[in-house]
Short mmCIF file of C-alpha atoms and ligand atoms in Angstrom, two decimals:
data_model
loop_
_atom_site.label_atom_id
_atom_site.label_comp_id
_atom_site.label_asym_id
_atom_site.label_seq_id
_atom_site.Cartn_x
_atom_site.Cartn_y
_atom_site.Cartn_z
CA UNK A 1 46.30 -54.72 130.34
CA UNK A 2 43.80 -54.12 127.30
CA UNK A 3 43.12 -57.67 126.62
CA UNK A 4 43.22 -57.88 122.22
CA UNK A 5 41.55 -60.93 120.17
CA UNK A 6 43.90 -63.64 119.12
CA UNK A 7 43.58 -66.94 117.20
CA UNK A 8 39.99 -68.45 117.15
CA UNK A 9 40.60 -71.52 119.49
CA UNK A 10 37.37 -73.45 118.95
CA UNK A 11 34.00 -72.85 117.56
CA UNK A 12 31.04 -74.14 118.20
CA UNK A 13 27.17 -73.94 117.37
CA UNK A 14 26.63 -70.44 118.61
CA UNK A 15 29.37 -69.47 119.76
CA UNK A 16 33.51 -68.67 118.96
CA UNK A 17 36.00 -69.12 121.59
CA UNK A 18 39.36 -66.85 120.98
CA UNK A 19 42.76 -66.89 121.96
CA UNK A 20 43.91 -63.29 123.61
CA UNK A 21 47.30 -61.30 124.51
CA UNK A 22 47.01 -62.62 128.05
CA UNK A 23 47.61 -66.51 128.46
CA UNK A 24 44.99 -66.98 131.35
CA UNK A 25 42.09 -65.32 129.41
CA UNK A 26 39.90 -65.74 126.60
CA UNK A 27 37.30 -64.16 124.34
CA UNK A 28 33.97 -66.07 123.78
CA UNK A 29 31.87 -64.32 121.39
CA UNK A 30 27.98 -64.96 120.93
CA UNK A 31 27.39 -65.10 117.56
CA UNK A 32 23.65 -65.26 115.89
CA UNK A 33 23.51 -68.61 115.17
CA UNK A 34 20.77 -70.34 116.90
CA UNK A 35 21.06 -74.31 117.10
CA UNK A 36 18.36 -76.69 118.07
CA UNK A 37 18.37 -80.74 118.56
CA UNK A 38 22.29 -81.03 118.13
CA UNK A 39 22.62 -79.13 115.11
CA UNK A 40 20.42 -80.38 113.50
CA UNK A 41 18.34 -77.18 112.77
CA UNK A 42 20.41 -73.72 112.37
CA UNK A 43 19.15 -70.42 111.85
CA UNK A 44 21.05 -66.82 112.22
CA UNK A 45 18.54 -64.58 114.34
CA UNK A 46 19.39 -60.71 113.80
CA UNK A 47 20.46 -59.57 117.09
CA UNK A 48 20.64 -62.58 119.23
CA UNK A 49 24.58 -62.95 119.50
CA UNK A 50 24.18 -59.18 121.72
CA UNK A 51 20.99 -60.08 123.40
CA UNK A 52 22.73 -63.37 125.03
CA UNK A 53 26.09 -61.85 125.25
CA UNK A 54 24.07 -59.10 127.38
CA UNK A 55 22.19 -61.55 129.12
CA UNK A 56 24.75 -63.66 130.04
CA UNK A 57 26.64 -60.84 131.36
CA UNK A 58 23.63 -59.67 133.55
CA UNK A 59 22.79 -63.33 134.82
CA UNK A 60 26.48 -63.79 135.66
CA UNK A 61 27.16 -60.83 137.74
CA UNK A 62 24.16 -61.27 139.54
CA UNK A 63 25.48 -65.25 140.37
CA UNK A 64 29.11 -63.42 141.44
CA UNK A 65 26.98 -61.14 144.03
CA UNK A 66 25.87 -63.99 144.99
CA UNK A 67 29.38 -65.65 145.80
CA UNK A 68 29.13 -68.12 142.84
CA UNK A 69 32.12 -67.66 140.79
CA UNK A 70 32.09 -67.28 137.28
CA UNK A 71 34.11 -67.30 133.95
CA UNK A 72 33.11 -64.32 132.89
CA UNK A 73 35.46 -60.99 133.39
CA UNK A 74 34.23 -57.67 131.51
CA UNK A 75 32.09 -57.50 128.51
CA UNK A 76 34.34 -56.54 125.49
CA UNK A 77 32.34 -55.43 122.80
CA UNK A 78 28.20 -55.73 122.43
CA UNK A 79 28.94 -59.40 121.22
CA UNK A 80 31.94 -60.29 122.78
CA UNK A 81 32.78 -61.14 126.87
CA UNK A 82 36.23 -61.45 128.70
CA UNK A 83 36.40 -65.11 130.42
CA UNK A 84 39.03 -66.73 132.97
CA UNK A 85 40.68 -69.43 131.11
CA UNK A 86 39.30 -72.87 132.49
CA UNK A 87 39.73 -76.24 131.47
CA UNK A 88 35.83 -77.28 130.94
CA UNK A 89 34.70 -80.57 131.77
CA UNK A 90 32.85 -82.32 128.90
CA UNK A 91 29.64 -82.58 131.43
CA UNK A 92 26.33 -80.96 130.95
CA UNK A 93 24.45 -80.09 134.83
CA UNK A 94 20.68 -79.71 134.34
CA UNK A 95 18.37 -79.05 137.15
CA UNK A 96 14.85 -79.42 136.53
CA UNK A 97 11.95 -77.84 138.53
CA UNK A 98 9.41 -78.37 136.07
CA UNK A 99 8.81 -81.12 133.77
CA UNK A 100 9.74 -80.33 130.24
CA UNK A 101 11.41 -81.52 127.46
CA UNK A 102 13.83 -84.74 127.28
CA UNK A 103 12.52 -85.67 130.99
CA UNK A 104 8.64 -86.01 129.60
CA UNK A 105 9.96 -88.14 126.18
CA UNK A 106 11.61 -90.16 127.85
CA UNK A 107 9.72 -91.01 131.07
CA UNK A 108 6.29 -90.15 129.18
CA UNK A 109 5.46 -87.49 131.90
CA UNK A 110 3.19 -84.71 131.35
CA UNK A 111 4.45 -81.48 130.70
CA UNK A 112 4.61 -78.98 133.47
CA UNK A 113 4.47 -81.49 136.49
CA UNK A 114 6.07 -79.76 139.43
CA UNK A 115 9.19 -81.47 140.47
CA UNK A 116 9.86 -82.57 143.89
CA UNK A 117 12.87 -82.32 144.91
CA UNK A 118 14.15 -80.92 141.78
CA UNK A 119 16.15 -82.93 139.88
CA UNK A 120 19.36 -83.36 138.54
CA UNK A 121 20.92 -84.90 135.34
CA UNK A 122 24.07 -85.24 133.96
CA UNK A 123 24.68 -85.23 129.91
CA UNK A 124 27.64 -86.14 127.94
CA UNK A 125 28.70 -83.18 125.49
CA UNK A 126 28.59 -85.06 122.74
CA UNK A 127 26.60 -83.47 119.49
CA UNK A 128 27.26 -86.76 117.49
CA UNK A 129 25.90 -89.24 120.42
CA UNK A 130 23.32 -86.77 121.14
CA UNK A 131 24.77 -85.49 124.71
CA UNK A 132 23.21 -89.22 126.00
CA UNK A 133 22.16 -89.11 129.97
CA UNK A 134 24.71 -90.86 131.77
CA UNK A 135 25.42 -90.75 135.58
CA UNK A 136 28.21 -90.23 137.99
CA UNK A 137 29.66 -93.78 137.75
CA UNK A 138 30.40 -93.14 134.26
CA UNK A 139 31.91 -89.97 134.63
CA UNK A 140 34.50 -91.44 137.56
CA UNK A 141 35.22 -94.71 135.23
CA UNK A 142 35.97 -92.59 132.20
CA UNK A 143 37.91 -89.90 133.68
CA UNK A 144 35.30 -86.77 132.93
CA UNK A 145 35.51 -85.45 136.18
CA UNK A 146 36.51 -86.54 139.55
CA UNK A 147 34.19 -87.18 142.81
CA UNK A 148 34.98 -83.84 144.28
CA UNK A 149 34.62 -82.07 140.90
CA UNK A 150 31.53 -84.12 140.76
CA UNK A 151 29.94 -82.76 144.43
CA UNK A 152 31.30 -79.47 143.50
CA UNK A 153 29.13 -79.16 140.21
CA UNK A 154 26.11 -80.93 141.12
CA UNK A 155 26.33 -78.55 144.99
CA UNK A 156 26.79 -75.40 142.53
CA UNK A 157 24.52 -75.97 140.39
CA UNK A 158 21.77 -76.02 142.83
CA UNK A 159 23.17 -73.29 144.34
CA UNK A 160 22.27 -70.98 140.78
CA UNK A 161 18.39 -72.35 141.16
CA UNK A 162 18.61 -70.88 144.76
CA UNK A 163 19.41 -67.40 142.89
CA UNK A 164 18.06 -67.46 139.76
CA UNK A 165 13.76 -69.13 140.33
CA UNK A 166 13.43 -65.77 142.83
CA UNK A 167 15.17 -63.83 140.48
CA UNK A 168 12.81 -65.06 137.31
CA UNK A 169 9.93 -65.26 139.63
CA UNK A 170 9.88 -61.49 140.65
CA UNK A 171 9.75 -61.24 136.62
CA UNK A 172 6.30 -63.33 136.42
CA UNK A 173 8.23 -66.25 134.84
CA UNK A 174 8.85 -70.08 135.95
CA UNK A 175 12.01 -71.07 135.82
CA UNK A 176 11.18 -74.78 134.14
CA UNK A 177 14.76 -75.97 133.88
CA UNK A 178 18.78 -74.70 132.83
CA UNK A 179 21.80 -76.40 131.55
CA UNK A 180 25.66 -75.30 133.00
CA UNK A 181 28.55 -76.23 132.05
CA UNK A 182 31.63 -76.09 134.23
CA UNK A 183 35.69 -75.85 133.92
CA UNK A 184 38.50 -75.87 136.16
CA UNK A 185 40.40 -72.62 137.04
CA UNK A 186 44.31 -72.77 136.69
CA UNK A 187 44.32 -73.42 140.43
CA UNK A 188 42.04 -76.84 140.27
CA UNK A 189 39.30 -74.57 141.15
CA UNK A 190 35.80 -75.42 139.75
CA UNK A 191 34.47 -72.57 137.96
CA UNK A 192 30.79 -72.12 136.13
CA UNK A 193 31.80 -71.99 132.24
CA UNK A 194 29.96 -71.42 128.96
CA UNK A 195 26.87 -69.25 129.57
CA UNK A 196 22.86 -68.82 130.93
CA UNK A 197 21.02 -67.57 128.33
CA UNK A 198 17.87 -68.42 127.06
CA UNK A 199 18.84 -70.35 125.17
CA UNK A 200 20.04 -73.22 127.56
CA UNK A 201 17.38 -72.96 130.13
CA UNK A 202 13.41 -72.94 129.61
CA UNK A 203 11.14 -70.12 130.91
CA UNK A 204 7.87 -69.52 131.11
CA UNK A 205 5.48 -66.92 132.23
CA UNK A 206 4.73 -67.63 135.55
CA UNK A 207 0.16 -67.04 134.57
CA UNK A 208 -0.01 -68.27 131.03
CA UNK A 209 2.72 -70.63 131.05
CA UNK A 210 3.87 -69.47 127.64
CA UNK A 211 7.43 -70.55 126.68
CA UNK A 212 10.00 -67.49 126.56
CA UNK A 213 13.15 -69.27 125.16
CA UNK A 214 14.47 -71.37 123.30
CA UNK A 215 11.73 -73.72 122.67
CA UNK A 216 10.26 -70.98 120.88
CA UNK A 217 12.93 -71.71 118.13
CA UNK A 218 12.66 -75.57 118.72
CA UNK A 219 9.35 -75.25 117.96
CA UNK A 220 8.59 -72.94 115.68
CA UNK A 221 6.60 -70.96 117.62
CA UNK A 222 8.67 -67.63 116.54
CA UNK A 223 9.65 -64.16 117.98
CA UNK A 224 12.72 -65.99 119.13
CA UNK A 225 14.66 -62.73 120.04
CA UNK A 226 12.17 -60.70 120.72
CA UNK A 227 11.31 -62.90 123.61
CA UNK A 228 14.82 -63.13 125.12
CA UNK A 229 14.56 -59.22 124.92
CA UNK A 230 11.32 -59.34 126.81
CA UNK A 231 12.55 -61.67 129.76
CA UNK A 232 15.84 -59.66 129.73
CA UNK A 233 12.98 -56.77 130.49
CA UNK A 234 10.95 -58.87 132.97
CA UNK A 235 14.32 -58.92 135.23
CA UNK A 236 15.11 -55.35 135.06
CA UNK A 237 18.17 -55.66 132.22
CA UNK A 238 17.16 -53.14 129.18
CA UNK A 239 19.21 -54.50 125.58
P1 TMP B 301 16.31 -81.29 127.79
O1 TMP B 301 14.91 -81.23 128.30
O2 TMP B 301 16.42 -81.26 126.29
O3 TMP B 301 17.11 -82.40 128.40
O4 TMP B 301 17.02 -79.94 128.26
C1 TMP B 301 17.02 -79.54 129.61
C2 TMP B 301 17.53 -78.12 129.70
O5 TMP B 301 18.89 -78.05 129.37
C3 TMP B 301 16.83 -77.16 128.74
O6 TMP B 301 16.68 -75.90 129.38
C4 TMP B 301 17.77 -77.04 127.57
C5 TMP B 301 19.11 -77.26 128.21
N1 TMP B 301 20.04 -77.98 127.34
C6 TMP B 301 20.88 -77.26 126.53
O7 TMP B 301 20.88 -76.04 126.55
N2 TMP B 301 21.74 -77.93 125.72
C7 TMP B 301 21.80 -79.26 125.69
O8 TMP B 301 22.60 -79.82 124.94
C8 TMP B 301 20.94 -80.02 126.57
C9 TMP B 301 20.97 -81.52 126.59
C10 TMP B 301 20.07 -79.33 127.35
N1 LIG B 302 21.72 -78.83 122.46
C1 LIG B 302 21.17 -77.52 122.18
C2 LIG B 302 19.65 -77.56 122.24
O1 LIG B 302 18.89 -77.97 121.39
C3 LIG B 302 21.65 -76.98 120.89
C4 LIG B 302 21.71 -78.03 119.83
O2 LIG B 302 21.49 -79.16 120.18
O3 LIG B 302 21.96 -77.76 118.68
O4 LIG B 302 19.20 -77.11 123.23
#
């Protein structure tokens, strides 16, 4: 069936969920807003809604080759992908292999500290609160997710750092840290949601240690897009 846009469903900072002619699917469209520090500061960047929506294509297939199953369907236009319907759970999974970020503000650790095991944090999705850090007991006592959902994320999740650092590393770049975001499937399956762009993960060249993402934008440091071309590049995906 040649899936057509319907009503826009929900929009968010960078990006605009639709509606489509078929009742399990959706369109999400990557649009050039770039957000930083819960919307706090928002720019459009020429070209960045088609460099993610590329990205995240590229980054997704490879996690499907690797038997990690994803939202994503078909890309649908240069800023638009297919996705599975899911229900998403309001829970942000980051796994950190680097210290960056929220971790060294709030623990006052030095930037770039190897982490050992990697760690893992949930966040609440919740721009006005600030997604605040909570843990697994609050997600059971206030009905976010449930324990298996809970395994299931945090197992998957490490499962994408298993596929992704060798993938990034092969491109001269550390993969510091990533944010996912998962749903569940209209069979109660739990499915990896939203995207993995750079713009929810930090990267850095693997010599120099010179950021590639996002915190290029957080920071001022500019050439946002330019740089999510160039890692795009670095891992064989040409935008
Ligand atoms: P943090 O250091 O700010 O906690 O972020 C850790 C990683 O997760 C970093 O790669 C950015 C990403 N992230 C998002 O993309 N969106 C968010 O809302 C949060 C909290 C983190
Ligand atoms: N939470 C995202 C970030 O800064 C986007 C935003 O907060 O506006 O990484």
């Amino acid at each position: 069936m040649q899936i057509t846009k319907g009503e826009e469903l929900y929009r968010g900072k960078a990006k605009t969920v639709f509606h489509t002619n078929d009742a399990t699917k959706l369109i999400l469209e990557f649009r050039n807003d770039t957000s930083a520090f819960d919307g706090e500061k928002i720019e459009k960047l020429e070209r960045k809604g088609e460099v993610n929506n590329k990205f995240n294509h590229f980054i997704m297939q490879q996690l499907e080759n690797a038997g990690i199953k994803t939202q994503v369907e078909s890309m649908l236009t240069d800023t638009q992908s297919v996705v599975k319907k899911l229900s998403m759970i309001p829970l942000e999974c980051v796994v950190r292999n680097f210290a960056a970020g929220s971790l060294c503000r709030r623990l006052g650790i030095e930037e770039g500290i190897a982490l050992n095991p990697t760690t893992f944090e949930f966040f609440l999705k919740n721009d006005a609160l600030h997604d605040p850090m909570v843990n697994e007991s609050h997600a059971l006592a206030f009905d976010w997710a449930t324990q298996a959902q809970i395994d299931r994320m945090k197992a998957i999740t490490f499962d994408v750092n298993e596929v992704l650092t060798p993938l990034f590393r092969k491109g001269n770049m550390l993969l510091v840290d990533y944010k996912l975001e998962f749903g569940v499937s209209h069979d109660g399956e739990i499915v990896l949601g939203d995207e993995f762009t750079p713009d929810g993960c930090r990267l850095w060249d693997a010599d120099t240690k010179k950021k590639l993402d996002k915190d290029r934008f957080r920071q001022g440091l500019g050439s946002v897009v330019e740089s999510y071309i160039e890692i795009a590049d670095r891992i064989g995906l040409s935008i």
